[in-house]
Coordinates of C-alpha atoms in Angstrom, one line a residue:
X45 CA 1.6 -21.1 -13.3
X46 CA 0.6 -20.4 -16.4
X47 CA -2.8 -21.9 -16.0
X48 CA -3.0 -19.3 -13.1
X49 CA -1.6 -16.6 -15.3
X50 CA -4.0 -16.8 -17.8
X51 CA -7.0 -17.1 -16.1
X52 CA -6.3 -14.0 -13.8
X53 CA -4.4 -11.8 -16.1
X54 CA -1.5 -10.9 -13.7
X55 CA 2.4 -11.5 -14.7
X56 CA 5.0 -13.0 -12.6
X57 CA 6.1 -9.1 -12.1
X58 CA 2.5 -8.5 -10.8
X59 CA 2.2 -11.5 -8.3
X60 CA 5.4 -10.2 -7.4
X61 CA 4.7 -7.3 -6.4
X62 CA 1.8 -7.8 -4.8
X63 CA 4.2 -10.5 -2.7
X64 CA 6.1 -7.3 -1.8
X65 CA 3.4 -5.2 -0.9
X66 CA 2.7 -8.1 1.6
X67 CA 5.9 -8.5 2.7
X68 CA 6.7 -5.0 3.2
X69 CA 3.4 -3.7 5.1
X70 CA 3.5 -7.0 7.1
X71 CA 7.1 -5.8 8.2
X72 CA 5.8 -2.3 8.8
X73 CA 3.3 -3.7 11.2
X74 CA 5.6 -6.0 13.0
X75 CA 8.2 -2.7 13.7
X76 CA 5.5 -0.7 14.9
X77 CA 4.3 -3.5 17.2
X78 CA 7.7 -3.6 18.6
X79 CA 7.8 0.3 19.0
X80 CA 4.6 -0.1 21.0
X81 CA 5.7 -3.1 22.9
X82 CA 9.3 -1.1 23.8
X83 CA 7.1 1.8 25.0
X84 CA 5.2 -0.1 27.2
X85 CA 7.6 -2.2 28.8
X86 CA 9.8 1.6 29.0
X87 CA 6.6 3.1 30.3
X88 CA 6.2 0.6 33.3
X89 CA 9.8 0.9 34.0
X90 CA 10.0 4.4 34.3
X91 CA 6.8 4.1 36.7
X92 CA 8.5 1.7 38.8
X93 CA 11.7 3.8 39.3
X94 CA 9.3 6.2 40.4
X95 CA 7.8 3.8 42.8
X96 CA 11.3 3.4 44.1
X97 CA 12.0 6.6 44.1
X98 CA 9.0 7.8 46.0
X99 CA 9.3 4.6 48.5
X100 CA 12.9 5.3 49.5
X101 CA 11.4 9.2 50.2
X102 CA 8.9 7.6 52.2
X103 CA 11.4 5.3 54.0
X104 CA 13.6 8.0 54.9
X105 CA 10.6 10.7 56.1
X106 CA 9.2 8.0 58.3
X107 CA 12.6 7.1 59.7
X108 CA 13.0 11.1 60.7
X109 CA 9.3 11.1 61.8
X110 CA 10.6 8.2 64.7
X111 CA 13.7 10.3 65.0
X112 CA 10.9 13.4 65.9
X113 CA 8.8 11.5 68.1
X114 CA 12.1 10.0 70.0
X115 CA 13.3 13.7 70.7
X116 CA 9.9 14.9 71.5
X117 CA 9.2 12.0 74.3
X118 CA 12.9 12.6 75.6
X119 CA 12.9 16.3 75.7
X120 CA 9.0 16.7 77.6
X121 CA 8.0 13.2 78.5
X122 CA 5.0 13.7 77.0
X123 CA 3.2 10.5 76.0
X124 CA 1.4 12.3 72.7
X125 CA 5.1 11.8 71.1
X126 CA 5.2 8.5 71.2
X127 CA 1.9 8.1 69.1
X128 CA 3.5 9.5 66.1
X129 CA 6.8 7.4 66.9
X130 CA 5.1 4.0 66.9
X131 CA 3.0 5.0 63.8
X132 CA 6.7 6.1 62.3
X133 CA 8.0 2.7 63.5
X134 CA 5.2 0.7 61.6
X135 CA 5.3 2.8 58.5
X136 CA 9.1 2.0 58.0
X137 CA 8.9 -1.8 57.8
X138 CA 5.9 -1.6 55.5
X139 CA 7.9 1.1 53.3
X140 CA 11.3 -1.4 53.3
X141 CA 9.4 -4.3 52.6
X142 CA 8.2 -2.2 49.7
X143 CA 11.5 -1.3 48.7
X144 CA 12.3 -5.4 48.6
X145 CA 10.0 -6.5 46.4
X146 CA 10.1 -3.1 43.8
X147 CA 13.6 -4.0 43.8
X148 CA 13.4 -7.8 43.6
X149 CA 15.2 -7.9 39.9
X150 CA 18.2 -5.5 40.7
X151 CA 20.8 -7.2 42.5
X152 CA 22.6 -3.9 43.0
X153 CA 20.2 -2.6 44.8
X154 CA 19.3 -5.6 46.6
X155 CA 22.6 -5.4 47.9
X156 CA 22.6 -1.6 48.9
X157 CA 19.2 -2.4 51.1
X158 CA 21.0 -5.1 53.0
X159 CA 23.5 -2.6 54.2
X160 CA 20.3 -0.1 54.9
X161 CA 18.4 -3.0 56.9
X162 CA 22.0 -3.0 59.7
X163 CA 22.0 0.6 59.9
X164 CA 18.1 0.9 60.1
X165 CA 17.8 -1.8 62.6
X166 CA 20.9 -0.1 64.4
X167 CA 19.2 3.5 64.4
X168 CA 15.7 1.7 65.6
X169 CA 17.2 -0.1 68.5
X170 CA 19.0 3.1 69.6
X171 CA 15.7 4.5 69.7
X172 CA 13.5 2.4 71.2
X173 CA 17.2 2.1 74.4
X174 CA 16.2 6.6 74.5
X175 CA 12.8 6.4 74.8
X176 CA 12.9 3.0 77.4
X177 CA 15.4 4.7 79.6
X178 CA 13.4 7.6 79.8
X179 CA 10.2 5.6 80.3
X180 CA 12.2 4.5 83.7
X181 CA 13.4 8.6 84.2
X182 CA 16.8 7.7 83.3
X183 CA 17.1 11.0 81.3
X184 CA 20.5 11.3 81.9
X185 CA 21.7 8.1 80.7
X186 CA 19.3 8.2 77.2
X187 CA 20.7 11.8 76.4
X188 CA 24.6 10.5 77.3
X189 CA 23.4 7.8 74.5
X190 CA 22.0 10.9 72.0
X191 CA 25.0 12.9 72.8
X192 CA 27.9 10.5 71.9
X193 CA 27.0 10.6 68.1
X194 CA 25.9 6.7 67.5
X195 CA 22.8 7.4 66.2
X196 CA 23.6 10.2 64.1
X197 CA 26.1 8.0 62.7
X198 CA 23.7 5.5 61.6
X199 CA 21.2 8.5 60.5
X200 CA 23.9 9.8 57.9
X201 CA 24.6 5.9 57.0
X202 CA 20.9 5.7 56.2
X203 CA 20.6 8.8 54.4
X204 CA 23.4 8.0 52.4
X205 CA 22.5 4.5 51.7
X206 CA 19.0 6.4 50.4
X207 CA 20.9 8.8 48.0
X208 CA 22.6 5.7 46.3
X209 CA 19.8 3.9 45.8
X210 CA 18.1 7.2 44.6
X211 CA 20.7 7.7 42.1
X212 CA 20.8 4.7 40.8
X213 CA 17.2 4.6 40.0
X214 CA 17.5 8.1 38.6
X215 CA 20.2 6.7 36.4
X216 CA 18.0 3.5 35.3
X217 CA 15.0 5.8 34.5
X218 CA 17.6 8.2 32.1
X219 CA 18.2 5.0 30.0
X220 CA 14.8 4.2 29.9
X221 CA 13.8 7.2 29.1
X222 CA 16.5 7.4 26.2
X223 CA 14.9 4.4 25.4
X224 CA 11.9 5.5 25.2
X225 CA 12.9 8.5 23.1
X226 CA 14.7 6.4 20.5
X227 CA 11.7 4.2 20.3
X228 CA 9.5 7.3 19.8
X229 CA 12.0 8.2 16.4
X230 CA 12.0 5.0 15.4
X231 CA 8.3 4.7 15.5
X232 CA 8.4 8.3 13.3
X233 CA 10.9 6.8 11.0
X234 CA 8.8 4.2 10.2
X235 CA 5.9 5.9 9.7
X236 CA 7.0 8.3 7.5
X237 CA 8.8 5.5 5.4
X238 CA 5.8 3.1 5.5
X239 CA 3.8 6.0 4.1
X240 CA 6.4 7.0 1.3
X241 CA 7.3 3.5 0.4
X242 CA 3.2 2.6 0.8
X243 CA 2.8 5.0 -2.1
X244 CA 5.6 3.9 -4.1
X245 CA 4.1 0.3 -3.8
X246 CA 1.1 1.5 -4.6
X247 CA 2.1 3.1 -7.5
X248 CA 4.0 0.2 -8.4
X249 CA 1.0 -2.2 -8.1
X250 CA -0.8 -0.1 -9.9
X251 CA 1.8 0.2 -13.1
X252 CA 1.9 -3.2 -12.8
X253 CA -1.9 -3.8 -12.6
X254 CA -1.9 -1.7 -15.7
X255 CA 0.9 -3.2 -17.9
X256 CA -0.6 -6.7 -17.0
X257 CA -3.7 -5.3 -18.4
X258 CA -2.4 -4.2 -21.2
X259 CA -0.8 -7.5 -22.0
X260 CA -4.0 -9.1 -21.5
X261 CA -5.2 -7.1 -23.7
X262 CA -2.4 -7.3 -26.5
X263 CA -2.9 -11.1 -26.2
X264 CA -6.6 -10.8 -26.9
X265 CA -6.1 -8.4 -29.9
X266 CA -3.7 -11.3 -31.1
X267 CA -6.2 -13.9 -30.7
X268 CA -8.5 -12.0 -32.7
X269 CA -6.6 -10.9 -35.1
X270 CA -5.8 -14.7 -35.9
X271 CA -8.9 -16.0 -35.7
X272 CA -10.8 -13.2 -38.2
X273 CA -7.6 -14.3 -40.4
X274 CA -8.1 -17.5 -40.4
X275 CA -12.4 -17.0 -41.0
X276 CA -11.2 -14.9 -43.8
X277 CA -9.1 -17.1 -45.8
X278 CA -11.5 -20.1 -45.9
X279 CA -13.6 -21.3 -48.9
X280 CA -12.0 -22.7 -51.9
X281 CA -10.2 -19.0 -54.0
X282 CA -7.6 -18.2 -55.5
X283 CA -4.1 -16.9 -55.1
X284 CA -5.4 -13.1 -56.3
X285 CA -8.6 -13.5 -54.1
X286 CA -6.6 -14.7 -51.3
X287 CA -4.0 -12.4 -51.1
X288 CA -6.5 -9.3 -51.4
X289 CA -8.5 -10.9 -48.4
X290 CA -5.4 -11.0 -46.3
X291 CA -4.4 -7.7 -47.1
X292 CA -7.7 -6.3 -46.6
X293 CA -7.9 -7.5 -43.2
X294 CA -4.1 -6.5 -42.4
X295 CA -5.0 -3.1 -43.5
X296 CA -8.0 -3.1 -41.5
X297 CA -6.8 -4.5 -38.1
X298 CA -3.5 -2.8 -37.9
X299 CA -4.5 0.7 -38.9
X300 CA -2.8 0.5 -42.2
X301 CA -3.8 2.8 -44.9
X302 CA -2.3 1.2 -47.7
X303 CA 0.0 -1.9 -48.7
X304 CA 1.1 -4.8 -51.1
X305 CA 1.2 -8.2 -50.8
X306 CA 3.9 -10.9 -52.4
X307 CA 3.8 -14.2 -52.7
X308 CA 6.8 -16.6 -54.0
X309 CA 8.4 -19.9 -53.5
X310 CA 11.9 -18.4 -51.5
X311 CA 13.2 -16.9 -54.3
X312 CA 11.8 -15.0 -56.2
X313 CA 8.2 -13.0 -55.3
X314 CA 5.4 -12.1 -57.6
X315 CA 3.1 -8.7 -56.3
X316 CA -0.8 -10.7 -55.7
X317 CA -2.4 -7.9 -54.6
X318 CA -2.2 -3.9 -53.3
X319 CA -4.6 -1.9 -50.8
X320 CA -5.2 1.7 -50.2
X321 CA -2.8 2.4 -53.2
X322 CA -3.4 4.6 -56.4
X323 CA -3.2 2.5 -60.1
X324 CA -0.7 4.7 -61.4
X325 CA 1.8 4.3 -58.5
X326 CA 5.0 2.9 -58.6
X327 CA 5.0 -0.5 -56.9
X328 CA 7.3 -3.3 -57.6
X329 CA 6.1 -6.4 -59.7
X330 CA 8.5 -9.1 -58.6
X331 CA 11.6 -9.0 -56.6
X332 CA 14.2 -12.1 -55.6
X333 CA 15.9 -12.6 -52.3
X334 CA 17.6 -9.5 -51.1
X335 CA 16.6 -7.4 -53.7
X336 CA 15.9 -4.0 -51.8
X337 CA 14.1 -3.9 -48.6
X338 CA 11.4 -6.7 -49.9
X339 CA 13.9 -9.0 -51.2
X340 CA 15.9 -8.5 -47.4
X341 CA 13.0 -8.9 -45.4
X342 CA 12.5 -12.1 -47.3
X343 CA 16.3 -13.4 -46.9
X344 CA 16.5 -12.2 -43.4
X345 CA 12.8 -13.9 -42.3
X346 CA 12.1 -10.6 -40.1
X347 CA 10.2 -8.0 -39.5
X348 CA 11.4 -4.5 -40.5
X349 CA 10.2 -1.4 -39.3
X350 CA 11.1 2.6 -41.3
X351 CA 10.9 5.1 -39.2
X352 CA 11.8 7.4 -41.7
X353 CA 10.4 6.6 -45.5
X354 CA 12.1 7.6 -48.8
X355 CA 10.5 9.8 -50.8
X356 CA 8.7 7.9 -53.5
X357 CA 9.0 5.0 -51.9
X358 CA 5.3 4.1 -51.5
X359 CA 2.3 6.0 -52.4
X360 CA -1.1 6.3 -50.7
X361 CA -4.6 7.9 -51.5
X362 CA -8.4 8.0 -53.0
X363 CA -9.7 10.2 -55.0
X364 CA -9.2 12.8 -52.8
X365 CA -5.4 13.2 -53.1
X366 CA -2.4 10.8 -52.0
X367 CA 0.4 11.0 -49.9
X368 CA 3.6 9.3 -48.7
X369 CA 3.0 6.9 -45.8
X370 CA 5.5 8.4 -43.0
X371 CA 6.1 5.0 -41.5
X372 CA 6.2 1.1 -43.2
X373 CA 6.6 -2.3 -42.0
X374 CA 7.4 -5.2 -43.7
X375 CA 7.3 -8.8 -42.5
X376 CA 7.9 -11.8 -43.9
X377 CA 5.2 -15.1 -44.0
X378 CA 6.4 -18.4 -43.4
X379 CA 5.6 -22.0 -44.1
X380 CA 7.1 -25.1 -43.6
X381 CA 10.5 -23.1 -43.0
X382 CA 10.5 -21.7 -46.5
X383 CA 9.2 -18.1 -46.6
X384 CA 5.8 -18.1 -49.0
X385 CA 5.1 -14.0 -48.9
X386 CA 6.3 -11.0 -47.9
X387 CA 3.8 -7.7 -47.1
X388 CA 4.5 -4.6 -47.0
X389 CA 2.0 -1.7 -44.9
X390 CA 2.8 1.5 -45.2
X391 CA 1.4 4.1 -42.0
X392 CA 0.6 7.3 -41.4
X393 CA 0.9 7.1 -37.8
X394 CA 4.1 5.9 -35.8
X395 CA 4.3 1.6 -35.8
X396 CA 4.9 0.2 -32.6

């Protein structure tokens, strides 16, 4: 991991994130494939209660059309009404069949047609017994049938058999239509959180993208810094001469503009060298373990950071005038667990 780390710059926090992003728009996708899948299947439902719908309409006109054709033929004797009959006749088989196989996965309204199939069989046969006894001008005896109310019986039957089914596919088509409607929010919903959380992600990538960049960056300033430190104190000098290299550079790569460094043995610290401040200025010699700020740095083995100087602390400048640094930082140097120096920078600027 951190082979990987280092050689594409991104934190855990980053890979992360961009784990979420994944995650998250992979989700999105997989709702709004289920919102479209819920639609269709809704869709084709609510077109197939139509179907049913508009098949038991059928059924029931052509059943009325053979009812027509039967009064027609009985009334006149005329032979042209028993062309639209037999047409009737034919049309209401094909339209039950129908009616079967729409209904095939509804056992409610399987059931419901079985009871239509006795009274539409019923209602045909009495029928086709009219329209055969007048064939053999046995008027009387197909109107006596007409007239005693069998038929009309099994008419109602059928027409009430028709409104139950109807209602129950009206009812079906409600639901999927509620369905459908909830599916329609929830496909809203989503969208308008997949955009808001989208651009929070994005914005989170993105921060994320930047602080890893900015670490990447912070580690390379560090490796630079160390290795410019390290160039600079080789070759065979002196305490003095090495102490003002290191400040130099320190100065120079953090932004300093001024500062001393010390150099002891753990207890007590002798000044080797100052940068950026003026001759006559007040700056410690020496100083033992916590003695002042210096000698606390150097007990603690820390860094410390001022905010907030005392006045006359430290003093900064050139020949053009000096000034109190605003801000200082002192850290301690160790080797060999036994703190060698102590430096001290002083700032204009805020230290982070």
């Amino acid at each position: 991991a951190q082979t990987l780390r280092s050689r594409t710059g991104l934190t855990g926090w980053t890979w992360f994130g961009l784990a979420l992003v994944i995650l998250f728009f992979a989700g999105s996708g997989f709702t709004a494939y289920r919102n479209i899948e819920i639609l269709r299947a809704d869709t084709r439902n609510v077109q197939h209660t139509h179907d049913v719908i508009t098949a038991l309409a059928r059924l029931l006109s052509s059943t009325q059309d053979a009812v027509t054709g039967q009064r027609g033929y009985l009334l006149t004797g005329d032979q042209l009404y028993l062309a639209p009959y037999e047409d009737a006749i034919g049309r209401t088989d094909r339209q039950f069949d129908r009616l079967v196989d729409l209904t095939r996965d509804n056992d409610v309204q399987q059931a419901r047609l079985t009871t239509l199939r006795g009274h539409l069989d019923a209602k045909l046969a009495e029928i086709r017994q009219t329209i055969d006894l007048r064939r053999r001008a046995r008027t009387d005896e197909a109107l006596q049938i007409i007239n005693n109310g069998r038929g009309k019986a099994e008419m109602d039957k059928i027409r009430e058999q028709v409104e139950f089914m109807r209602l129950e596919e009206t009812r079906l088509r409600g639901l999927r239509l509620e369905e459908m409607e909830a599916a329609y929010s929830s496909a809203l919903v989503t969208g308008i959180v997949t955009t808001l959380l989208g651009v929070f992600l994005a914005l989170l990538i993105a921060f994320l993208v930047r602080r890893a960049a900015l670490l990447r960056a912070r580690r390379q300033w560090l490796q630079t810094g160390q290795a410019e430190l390290a160039a600079g104190k080789l070759g065979g000098v002196g305490a003095t001469e090495l102490g003002d290299r290191i400040l130099a550079f320190t100065t120079r790569f953090l932004g300093a503009q001024g500062g001393a460094i010390f150099a002891g043995n753990g207890a007590k610290f002798q000044r080797l060298a100052m940068q950026g401040v003026p001759g006559d200025a007040r700056i410690v010699e020496s100083f033992t373990v916590k003695e002042g700020l210096l000698g606390q740095v150097a007990a603690d083995r820390t860094t410390m950071v001022l905010q907030d100087v005392p006045e006359g602390y430290l003093t900064i400048g050139s020949a053009l005038g000096r000034d109190a640094p605003r801000h200082l930082a002192i850290s301690a140097a160790s080797a060999d667990d036994v703190v060698q120096g102590v430096i001290e920078l002083g700032f204009l600027q805020p230290v982070s």
